Coordinates of C-alpha atoms and ligand atoms in Angstrom, one line a residue:
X1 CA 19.8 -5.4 -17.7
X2 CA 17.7 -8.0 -19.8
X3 CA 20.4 -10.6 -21.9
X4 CA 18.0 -9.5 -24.7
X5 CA 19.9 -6.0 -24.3
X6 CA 23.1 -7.8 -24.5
X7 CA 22.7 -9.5 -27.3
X8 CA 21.1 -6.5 -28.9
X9 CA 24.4 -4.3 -28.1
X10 CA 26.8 -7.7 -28.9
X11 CA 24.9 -7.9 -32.6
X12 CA 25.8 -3.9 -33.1
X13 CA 28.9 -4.4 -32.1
X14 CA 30.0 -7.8 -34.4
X15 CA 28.0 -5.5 -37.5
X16 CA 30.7 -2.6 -36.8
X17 CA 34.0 -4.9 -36.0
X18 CA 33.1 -6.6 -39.1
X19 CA 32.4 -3.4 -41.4
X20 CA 35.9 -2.5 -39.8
X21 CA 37.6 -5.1 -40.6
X22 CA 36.7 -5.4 -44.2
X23 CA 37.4 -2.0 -44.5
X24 CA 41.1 -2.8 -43.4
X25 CA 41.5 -5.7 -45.5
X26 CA 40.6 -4.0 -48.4
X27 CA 42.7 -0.8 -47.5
X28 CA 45.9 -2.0 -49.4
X29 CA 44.4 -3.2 -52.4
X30 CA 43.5 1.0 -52.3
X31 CA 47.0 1.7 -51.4
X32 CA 48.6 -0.6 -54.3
X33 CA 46.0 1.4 -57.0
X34 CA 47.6 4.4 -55.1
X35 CA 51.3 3.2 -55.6
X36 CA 50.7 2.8 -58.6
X37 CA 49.1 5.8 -59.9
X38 CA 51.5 8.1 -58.1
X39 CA 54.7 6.5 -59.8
X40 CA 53.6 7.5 -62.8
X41 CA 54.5 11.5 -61.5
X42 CA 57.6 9.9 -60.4
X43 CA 56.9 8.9 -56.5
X44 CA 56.9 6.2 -54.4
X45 CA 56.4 5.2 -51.5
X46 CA 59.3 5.1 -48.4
X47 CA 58.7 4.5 -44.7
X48 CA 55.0 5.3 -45.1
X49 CA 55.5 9.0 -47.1
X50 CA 55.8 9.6 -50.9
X51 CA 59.4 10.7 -52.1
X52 CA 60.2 11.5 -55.6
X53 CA 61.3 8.2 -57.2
X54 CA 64.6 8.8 -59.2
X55 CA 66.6 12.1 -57.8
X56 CA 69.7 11.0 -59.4
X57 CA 68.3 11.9 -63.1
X58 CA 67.8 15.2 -61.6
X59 CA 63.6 14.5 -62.0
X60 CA 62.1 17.3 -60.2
X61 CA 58.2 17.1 -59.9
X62 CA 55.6 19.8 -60.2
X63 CA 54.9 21.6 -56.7
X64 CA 51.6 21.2 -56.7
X65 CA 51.4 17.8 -57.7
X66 CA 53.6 16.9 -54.7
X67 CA 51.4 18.8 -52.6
X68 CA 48.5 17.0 -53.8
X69 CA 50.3 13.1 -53.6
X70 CA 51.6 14.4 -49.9
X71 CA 47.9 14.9 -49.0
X72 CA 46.1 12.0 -50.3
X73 CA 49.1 9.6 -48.9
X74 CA 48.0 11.5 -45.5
X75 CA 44.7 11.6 -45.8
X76 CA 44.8 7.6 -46.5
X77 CA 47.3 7.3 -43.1
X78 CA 44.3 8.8 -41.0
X79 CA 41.8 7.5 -42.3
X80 CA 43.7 3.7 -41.2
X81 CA 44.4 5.7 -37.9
X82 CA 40.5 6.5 -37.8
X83 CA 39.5 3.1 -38.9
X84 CA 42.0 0.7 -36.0
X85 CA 40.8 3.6 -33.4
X86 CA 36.7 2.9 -34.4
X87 CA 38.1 -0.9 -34.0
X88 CA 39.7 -0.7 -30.7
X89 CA 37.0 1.7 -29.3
X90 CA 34.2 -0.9 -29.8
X91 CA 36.1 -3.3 -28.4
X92 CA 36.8 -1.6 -25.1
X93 CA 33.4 -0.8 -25.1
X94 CA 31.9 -4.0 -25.6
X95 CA 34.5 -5.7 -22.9
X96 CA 33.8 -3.2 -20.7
X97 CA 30.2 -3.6 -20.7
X98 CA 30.7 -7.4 -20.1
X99 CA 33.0 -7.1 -17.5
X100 CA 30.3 -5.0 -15.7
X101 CA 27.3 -7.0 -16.3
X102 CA 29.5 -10.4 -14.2
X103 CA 30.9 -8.0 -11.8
X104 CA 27.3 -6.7 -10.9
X105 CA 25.8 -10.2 -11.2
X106 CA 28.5 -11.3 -8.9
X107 CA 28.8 -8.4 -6.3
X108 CA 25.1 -7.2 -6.4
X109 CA 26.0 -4.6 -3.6
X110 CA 28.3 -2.7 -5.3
X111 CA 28.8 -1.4 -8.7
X112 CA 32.2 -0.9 -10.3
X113 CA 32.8 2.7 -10.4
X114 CA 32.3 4.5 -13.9
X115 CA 35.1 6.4 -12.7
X116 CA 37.8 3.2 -12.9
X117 CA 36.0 2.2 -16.2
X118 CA 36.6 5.2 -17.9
X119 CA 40.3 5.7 -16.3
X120 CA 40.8 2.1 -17.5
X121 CA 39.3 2.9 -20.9
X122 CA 41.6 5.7 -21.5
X123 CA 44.5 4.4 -20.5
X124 CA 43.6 1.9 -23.4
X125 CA 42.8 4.5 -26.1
X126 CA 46.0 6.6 -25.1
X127 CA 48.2 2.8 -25.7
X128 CA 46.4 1.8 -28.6
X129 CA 46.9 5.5 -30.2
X130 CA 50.8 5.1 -29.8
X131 CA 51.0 1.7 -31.6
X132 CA 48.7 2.5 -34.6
X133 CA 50.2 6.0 -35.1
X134 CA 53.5 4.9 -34.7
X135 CA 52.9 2.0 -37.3
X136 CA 51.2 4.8 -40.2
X137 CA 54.0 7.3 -38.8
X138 CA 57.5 5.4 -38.3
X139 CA 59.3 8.8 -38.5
X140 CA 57.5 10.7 -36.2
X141 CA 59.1 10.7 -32.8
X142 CA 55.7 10.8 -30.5
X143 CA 57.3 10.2 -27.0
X144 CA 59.7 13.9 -26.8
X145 CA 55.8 15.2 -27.0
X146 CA 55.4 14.0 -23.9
X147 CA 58.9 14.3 -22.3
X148 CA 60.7 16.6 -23.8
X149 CA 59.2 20.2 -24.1
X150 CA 59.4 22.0 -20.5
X151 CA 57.0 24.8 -21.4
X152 CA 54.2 22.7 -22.6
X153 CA 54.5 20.5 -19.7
X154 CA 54.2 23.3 -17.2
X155 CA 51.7 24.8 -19.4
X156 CA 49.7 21.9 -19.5
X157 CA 50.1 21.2 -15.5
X158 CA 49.1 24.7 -14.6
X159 CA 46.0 24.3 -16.7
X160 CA 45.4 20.7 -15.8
X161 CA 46.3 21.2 -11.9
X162 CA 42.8 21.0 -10.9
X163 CA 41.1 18.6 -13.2
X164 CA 44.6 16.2 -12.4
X165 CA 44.1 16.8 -8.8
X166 CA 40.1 15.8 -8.7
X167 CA 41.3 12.4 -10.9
X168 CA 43.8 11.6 -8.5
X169 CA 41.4 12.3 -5.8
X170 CA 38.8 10.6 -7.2
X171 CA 40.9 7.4 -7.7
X172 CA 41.9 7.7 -4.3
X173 CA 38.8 7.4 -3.3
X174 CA 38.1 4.6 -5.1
X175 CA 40.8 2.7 -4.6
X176 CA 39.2 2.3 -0.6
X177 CA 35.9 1.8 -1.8
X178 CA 34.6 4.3 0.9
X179 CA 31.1 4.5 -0.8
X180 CA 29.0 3.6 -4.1
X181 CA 26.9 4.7 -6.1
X182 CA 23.6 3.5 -4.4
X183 CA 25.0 4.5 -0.9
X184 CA 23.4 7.2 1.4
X185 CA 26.4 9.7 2.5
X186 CA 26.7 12.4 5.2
X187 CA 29.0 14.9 4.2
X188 CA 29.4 17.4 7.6
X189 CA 27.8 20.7 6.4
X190 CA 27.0 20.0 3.4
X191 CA 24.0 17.7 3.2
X192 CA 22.6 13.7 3.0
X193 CA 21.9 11.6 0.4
X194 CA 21.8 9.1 -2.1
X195 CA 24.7 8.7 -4.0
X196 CA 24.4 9.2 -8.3
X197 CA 26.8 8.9 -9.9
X198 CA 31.1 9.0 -8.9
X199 CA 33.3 9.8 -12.1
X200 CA 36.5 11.2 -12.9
X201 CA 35.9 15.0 -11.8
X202 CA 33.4 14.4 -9.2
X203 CA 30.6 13.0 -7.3
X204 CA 26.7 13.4 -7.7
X205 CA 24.6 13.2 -4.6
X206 CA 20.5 13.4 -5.0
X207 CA 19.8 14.9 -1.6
X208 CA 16.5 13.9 0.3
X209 CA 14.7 17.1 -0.9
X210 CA 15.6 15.7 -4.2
X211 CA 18.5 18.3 -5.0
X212 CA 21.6 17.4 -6.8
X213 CA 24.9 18.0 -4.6
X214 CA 27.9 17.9 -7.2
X215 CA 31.5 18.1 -4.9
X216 CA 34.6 17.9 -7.2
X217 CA 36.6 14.3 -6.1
X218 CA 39.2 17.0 -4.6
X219 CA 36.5 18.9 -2.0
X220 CA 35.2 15.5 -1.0
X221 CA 38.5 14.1 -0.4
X222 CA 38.7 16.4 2.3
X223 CA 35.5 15.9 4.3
X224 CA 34.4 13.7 6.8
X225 CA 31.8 11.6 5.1
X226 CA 29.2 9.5 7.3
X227 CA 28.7 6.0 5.0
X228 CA 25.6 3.9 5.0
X229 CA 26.3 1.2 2.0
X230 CA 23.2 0.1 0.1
X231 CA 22.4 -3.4 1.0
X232 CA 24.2 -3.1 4.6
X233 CA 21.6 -3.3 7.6
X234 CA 21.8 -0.1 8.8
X235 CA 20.3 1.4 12.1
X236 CA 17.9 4.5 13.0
X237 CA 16.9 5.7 16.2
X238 CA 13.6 7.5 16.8
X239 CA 13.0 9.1 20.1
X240 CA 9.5 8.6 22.1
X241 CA 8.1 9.4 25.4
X242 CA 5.7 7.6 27.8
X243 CA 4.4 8.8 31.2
X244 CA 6.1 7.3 34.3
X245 CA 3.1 5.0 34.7
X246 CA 3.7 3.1 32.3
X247 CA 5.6 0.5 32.7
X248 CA 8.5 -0.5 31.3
X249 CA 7.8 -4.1 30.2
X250 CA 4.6 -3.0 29.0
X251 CA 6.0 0.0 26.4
X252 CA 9.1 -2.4 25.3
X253 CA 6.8 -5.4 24.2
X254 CA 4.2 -2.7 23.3
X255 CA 6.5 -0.6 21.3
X256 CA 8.6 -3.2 19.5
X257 CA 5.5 -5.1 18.0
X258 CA 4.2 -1.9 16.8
X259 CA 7.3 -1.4 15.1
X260 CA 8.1 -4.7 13.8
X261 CA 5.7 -5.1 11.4
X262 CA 6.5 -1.5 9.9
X263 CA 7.4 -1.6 5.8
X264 CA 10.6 -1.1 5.6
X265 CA 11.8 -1.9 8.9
X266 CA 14.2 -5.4 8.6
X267 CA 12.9 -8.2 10.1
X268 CA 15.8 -9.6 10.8
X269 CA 17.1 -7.9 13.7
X270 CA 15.0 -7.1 16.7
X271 CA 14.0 -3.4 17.1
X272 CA 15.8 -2.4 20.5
X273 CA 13.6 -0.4 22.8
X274 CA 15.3 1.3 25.7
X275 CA 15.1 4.1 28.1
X276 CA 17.1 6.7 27.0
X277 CA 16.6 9.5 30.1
X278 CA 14.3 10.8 33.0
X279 CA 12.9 13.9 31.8
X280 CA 10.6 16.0 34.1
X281 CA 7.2 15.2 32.7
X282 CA 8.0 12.0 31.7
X283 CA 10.3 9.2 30.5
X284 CA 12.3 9.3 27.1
X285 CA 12.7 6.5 25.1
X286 CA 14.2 5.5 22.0
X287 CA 13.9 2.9 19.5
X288 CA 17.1 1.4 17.7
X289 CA 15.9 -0.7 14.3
X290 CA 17.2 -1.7 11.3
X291 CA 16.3 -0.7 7.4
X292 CA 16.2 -2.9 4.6
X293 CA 16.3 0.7 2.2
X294 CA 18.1 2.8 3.8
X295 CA 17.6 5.2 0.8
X296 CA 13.7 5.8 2.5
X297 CA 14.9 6.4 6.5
X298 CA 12.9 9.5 6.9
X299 CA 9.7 8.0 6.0
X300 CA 10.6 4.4 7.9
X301 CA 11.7 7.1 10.6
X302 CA 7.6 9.0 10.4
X303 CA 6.3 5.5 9.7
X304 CA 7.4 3.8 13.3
X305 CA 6.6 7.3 15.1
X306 CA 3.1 6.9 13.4
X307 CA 2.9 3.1 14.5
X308 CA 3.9 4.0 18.0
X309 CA 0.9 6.6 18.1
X310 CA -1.5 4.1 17.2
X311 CA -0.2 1.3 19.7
X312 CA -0.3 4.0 22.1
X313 CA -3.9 5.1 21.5
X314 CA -4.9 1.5 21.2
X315 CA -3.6 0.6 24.3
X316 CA -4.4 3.9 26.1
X317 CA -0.3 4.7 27.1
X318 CA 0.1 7.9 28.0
X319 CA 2.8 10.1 26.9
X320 CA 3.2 12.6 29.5
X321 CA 2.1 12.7 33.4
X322 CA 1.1 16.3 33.6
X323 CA -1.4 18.0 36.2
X324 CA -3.9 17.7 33.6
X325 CA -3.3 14.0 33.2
X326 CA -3.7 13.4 36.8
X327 CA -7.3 14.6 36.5
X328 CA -7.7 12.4 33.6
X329 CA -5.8 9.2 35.1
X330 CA -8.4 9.4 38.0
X331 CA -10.6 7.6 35.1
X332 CA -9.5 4.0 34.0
X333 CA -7.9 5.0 30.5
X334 CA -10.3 1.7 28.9
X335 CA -13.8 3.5 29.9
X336 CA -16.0 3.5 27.2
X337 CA -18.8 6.0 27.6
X338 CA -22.6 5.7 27.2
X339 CA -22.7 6.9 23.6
X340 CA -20.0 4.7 22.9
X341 CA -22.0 1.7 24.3
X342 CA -25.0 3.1 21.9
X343 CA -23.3 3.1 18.8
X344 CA -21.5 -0.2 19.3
X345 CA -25.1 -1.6 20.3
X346 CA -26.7 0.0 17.0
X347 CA -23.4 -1.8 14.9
X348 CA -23.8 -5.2 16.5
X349 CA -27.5 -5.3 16.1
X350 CA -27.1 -4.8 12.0
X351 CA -25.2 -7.4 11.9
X352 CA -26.8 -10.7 10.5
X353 CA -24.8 -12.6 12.3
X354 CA -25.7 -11.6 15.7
X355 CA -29.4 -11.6 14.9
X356 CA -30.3 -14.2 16.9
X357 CA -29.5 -12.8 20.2
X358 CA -31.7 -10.9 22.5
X359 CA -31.4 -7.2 22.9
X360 CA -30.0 -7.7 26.7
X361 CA -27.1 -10.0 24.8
X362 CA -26.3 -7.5 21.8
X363 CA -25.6 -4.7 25.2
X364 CA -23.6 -7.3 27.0
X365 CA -21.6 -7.5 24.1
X366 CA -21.7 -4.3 23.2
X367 CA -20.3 -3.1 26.8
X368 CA -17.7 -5.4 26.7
X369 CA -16.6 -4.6 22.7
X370 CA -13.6 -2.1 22.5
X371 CA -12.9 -0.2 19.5
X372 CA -9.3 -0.1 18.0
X373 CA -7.8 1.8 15.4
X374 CA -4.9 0.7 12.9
X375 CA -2.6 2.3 10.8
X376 CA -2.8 1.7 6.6
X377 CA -0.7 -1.7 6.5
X378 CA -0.8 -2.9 9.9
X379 CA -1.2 -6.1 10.9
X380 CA -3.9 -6.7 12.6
X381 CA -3.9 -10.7 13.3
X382 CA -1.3 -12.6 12.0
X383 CA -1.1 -15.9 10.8
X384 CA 0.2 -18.7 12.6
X385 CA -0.5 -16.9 16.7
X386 CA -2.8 -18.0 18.9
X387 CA -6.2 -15.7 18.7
X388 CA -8.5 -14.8 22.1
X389 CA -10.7 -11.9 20.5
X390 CA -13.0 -11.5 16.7
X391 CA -13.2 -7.9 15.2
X392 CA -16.1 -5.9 13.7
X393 CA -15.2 -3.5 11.1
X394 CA -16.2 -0.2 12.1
X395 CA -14.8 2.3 9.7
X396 CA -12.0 1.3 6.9
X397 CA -11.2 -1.9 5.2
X398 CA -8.5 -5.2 5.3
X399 CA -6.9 -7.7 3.2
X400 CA -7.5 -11.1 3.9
X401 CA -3.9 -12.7 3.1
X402 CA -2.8 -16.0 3.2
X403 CA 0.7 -17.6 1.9
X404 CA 0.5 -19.7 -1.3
X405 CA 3.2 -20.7 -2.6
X406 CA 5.3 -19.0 -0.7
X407 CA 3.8 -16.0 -1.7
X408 CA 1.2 -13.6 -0.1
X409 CA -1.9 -13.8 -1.6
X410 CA -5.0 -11.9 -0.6
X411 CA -7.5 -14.1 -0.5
X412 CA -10.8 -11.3 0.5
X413 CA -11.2 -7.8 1.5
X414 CA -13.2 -7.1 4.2
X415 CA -15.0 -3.6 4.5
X416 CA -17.3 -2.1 7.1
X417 CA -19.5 -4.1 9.3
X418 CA -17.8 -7.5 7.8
X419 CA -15.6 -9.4 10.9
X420 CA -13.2 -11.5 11.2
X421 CA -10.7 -13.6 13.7
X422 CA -14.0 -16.1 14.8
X423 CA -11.8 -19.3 13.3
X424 CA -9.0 -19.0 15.8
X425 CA -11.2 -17.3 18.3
X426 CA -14.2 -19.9 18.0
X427 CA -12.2 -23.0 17.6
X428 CA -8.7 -22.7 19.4
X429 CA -7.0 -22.9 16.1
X430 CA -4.1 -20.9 15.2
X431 CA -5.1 -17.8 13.1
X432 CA -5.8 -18.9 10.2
X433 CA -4.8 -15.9 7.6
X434 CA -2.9 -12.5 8.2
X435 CA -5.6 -9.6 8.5
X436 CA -3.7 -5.8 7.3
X437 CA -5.6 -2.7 7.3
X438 CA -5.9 -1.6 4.1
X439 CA -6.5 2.2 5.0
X440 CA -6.9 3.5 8.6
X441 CA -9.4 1.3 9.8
X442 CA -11.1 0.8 13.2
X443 CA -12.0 -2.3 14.4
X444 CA -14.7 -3.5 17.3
X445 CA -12.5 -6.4 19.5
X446 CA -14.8 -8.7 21.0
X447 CA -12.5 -11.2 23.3
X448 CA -13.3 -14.9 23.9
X449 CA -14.9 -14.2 27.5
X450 CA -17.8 -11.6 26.2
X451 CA -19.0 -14.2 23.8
X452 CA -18.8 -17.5 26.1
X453 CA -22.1 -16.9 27.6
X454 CA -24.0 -15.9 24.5
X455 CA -22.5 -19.0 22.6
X456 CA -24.1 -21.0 25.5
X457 CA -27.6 -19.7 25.4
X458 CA -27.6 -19.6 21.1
X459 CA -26.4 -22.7 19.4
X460 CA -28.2 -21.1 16.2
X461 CA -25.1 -18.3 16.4
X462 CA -22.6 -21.2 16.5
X463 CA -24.6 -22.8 13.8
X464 CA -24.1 -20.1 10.9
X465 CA -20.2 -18.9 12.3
X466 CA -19.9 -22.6 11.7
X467 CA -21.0 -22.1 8.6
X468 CA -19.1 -19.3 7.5
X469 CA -15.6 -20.9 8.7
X470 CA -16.5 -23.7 6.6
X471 CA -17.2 -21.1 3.9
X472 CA -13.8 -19.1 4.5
X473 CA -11.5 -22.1 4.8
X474 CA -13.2 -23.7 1.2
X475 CA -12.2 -20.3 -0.3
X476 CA -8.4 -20.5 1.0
X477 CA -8.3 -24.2 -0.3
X478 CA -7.3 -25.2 2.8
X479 CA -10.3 -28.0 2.3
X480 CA -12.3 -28.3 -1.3
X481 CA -15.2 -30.2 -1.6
X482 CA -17.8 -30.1 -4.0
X483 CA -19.9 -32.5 -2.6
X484 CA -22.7 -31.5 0.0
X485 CA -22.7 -34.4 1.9
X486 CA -19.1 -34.0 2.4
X487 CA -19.1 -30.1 3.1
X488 CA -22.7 -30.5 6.2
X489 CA -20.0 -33.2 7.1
X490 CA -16.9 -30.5 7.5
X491 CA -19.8 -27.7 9.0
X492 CA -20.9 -30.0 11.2
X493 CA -17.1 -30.9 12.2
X494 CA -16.3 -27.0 12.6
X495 CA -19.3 -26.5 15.0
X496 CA -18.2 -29.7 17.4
X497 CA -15.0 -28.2 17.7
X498 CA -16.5 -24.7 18.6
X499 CA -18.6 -26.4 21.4
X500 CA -16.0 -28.2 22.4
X501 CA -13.6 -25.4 22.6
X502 CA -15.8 -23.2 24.9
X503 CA -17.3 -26.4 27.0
X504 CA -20.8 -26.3 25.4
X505 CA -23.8 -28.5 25.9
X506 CA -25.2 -30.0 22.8
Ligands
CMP601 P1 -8.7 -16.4 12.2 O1 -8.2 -17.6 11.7 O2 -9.0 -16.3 13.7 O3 -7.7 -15.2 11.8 C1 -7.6 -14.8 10.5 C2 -9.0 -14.5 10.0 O4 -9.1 -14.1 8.6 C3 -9.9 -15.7 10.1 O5 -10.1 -16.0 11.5 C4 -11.1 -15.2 9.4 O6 -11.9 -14.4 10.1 C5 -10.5 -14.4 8.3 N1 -10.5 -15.1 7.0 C6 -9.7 -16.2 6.7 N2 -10.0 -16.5 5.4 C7 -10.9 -15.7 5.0 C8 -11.7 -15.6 3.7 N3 -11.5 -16.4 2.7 N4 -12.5 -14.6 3.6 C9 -12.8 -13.7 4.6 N5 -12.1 -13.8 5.8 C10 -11.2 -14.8 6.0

């Protein structure tokens, strides 16, 4: 909550206390006028009731004007009742709400039960109602209420049996902290979700089809409840297959980098990738990670099956080795077919970049391009890792992103037919910026050895990519310079290292 808020509610509350307050001060100057005004009918006032005054001279007042005096004097006693109760409310309130704001600050996983607060609280009303009523009331005997009459109490039990038994329950659970508000439960039958709200009768559960579960504190009591605390690292496992060609290096390195870079899925423990059993078309796997929300595991859950499914097609794994599959695995899984060929040829040949090359070249490169496709928010290259291939957009679009201040900022979005990974590719630099598909987006991969022999025959093509690193890196402030001389110097410095890199002539 903002300390505005808090200052807001601390204002209201010092307004009331003092309104309060003034109100008691001025109370007996109202009870001295009223002193005064019954005496002359021949009361006063003893042990906070009026009596008539002088009963030896065998004064005997009006009925109805004793009536009247008996209800005013006990009007006035509840309206001081009233008055200390508005006093001690607010300030229960107010401490309360204090004592939660630290206790959250300090122990930002959990949150102090509203159930404790409002035991607490009322504990504290039922306290503060005994003093101030005995102090208006000396006479009045209030503890026999409470102890003495057998019917009521049974009465009262009978009625209360439930509603007791659900408090008692409910502070039960509490007092072991099994789960907070915030925390996904399993209760066995019943359903999963996110905890809402625990208080004195029962607890609120939003399920994940985004119905309410209310249990009474007594039902839950006695279930088996599965616990995954907000802000704990817990673990999901998804199930996968692969064919029994695969092997298993290859899916567990595979696999696990498809996964990693998943939203939601903590980077700070390694995904797990194992074999889970032999089936009889293929092999099952299964993939242990950990959430940082564990509120969203059936979307984190679709998100690394649909991350797998693209590293899969990428990479041409296969999922199952059926007698279908044979007939297909008698092809290499990496063929790209003639009209394949065609349209890459047709996409590299727009390109203004690659307009310098022959139409023998734009095929070479062409044959040897492979097309990719990524999930919305994968990573494509990531910066900082060592880079052997450039992509073409083919369909889709990415964010350029690049840390500033230790923030991610993106710095360019890149749509159809733009391309990018030539700095690390071109120069042997690291990559430069991460590259995340914006939507699905398929990419053209040209790797380092396609474009070695074109580079050698075209030093007009490492000419303008010289230019446009020069261009990209001026635009990520990695080097500013306003100066021409200064920036043909830098282009000039970018091209050297390209030759240099792939062993060029001049
Ligand atoms: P590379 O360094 O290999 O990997 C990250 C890629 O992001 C980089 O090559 C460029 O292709 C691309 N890139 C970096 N900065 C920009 C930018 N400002 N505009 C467009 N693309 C960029």
């Amino acid at each position: 909550m903002p300390a505005s808020e808090l200052q807001k509610r601390a204002v209201y509350f010092l307004i009331f206390a003092v309104i309060v307050t003034l109100l008691l001060i001025l109370f007996p100057i109202g009870e001295d006028w009223l002193h005064t005004y019954i005496a002359q009918f021949g009361f006063e006032m003893k042990d906070g009731s009026a009596v008539v005054k002088d009963v030896k001279d065998g004064f005997s007042p009006d009925p109805m004007i004793k009536t009247t005096v008996s209800l005013v004097v006990n009007f006035l006693h509840i309206i001081k009742v009233i008055l200390w109760m508005a006093l001690v409310i607010a300030c229960v309130r107010f401490l309360s709400h204090l004592i939660m704001r630290t206790a959250l600050r300090n122990a930002p996983a959990g949150e102090i039960s509203s159930l404790l607060k409002t035991v607490l609280s009322v504990i504290v009303y039922i306290v503060a109602f005994f003093i101030i009523f005995q102090s208006q009331y000396p006479l009045v005997e209030l503890a026999p209420l409470f102890t003495g009459s057998t019917i009521i109490g049974i009465v009262v039990g009978l009625a209360l049996q439930d509603t007791l038994g659900n408090l008692f329950a409910g502070l039960a659970l509490q007092a072991d902290q099994s789960f907070q508000v915030g925390d996904v439960i399993a209760i066995s039958n019943r359903g999963t979700g996110v905890v809402e709200s625990v208080s004195w009768r029962g607890v609120k559960v939003r399920t994940f089809q985004n119905k309410l579960l209310v249990m009474s504190n007594a039902a839950l009591g006695k279930e088996t409840i599965e616990v995954a605390p907000r802000g704990n690292l817990n673990a999901r496992v998804v199930n996968f297959y692969a064919a029994y060609t695969e092997s298993p290096a290859r899916i567990i390195k595979l696999v696990r980098e498809a996964v990693r870079q998943a939203e939601n899925v903590s980077a700070k423990m390694r995904p797990v990738v194992r074999i889970k059993n032999f089936g009889a078309d293929s092999v099952e796997w299964e993939i242990k990670y950990w959430l940082d929300d564990y509120t969203k595991h059936n979307d984190t859950d679709a998100l690394v099956r649909q991350r797998i499914w693209y590293a899969y097609n990428r990479e041409g794994v296969e999922h199952h080795f059926t007698e279908r599959h044979v007939y297909i695995e008698s092809h290499t899984p990496e063929i790209v077919t003639e009209e394949e060929i065609n349209t890459h040829v047709e996409r590299l040949s727009s390109l203004s970049i690659f307009s310098p090359l022959s139409s023998e070249e734009i095929s070479k490169l062409a044959e040897a391009a492979k097309a990719r496709v990524y999930a919305p928010g994968e990573v494509i290259v990531r910066a900082g890792q060592e880079g052997n291939s450039m992509f073409v957009i083919k369909r889709g679009s990415v964010n350029v992103q690049i840390v500033e201040n230790k923030l991610q900022k993106v710095v360019n979005t890149l749509v159809e037919n733009d391309f990018f990974g030539e700095m690390s590719l071109l120069t042997g630099e690291p990559r430069s910026a991460t590259v995340v598909a914006a939507e699905e987006t398929e990419v053209l991969q040209i790797r380092k050895n396609a474009l070695k022999p074109i580079l050698e025959t075209n030093p007009k093509l490492v000419e303008s990519f010289g230019e446009i690193i020069e261009e990209r890196k001026v635009t990520n402030r990695v080097e500013m310079d306003d100066d021409p001389a200064e920036k043909s110097k830098k282009r000039n410095g970018v091209m050297l290292s390209i030759r240099k890199f792939f062993g060029l002539k001049k």
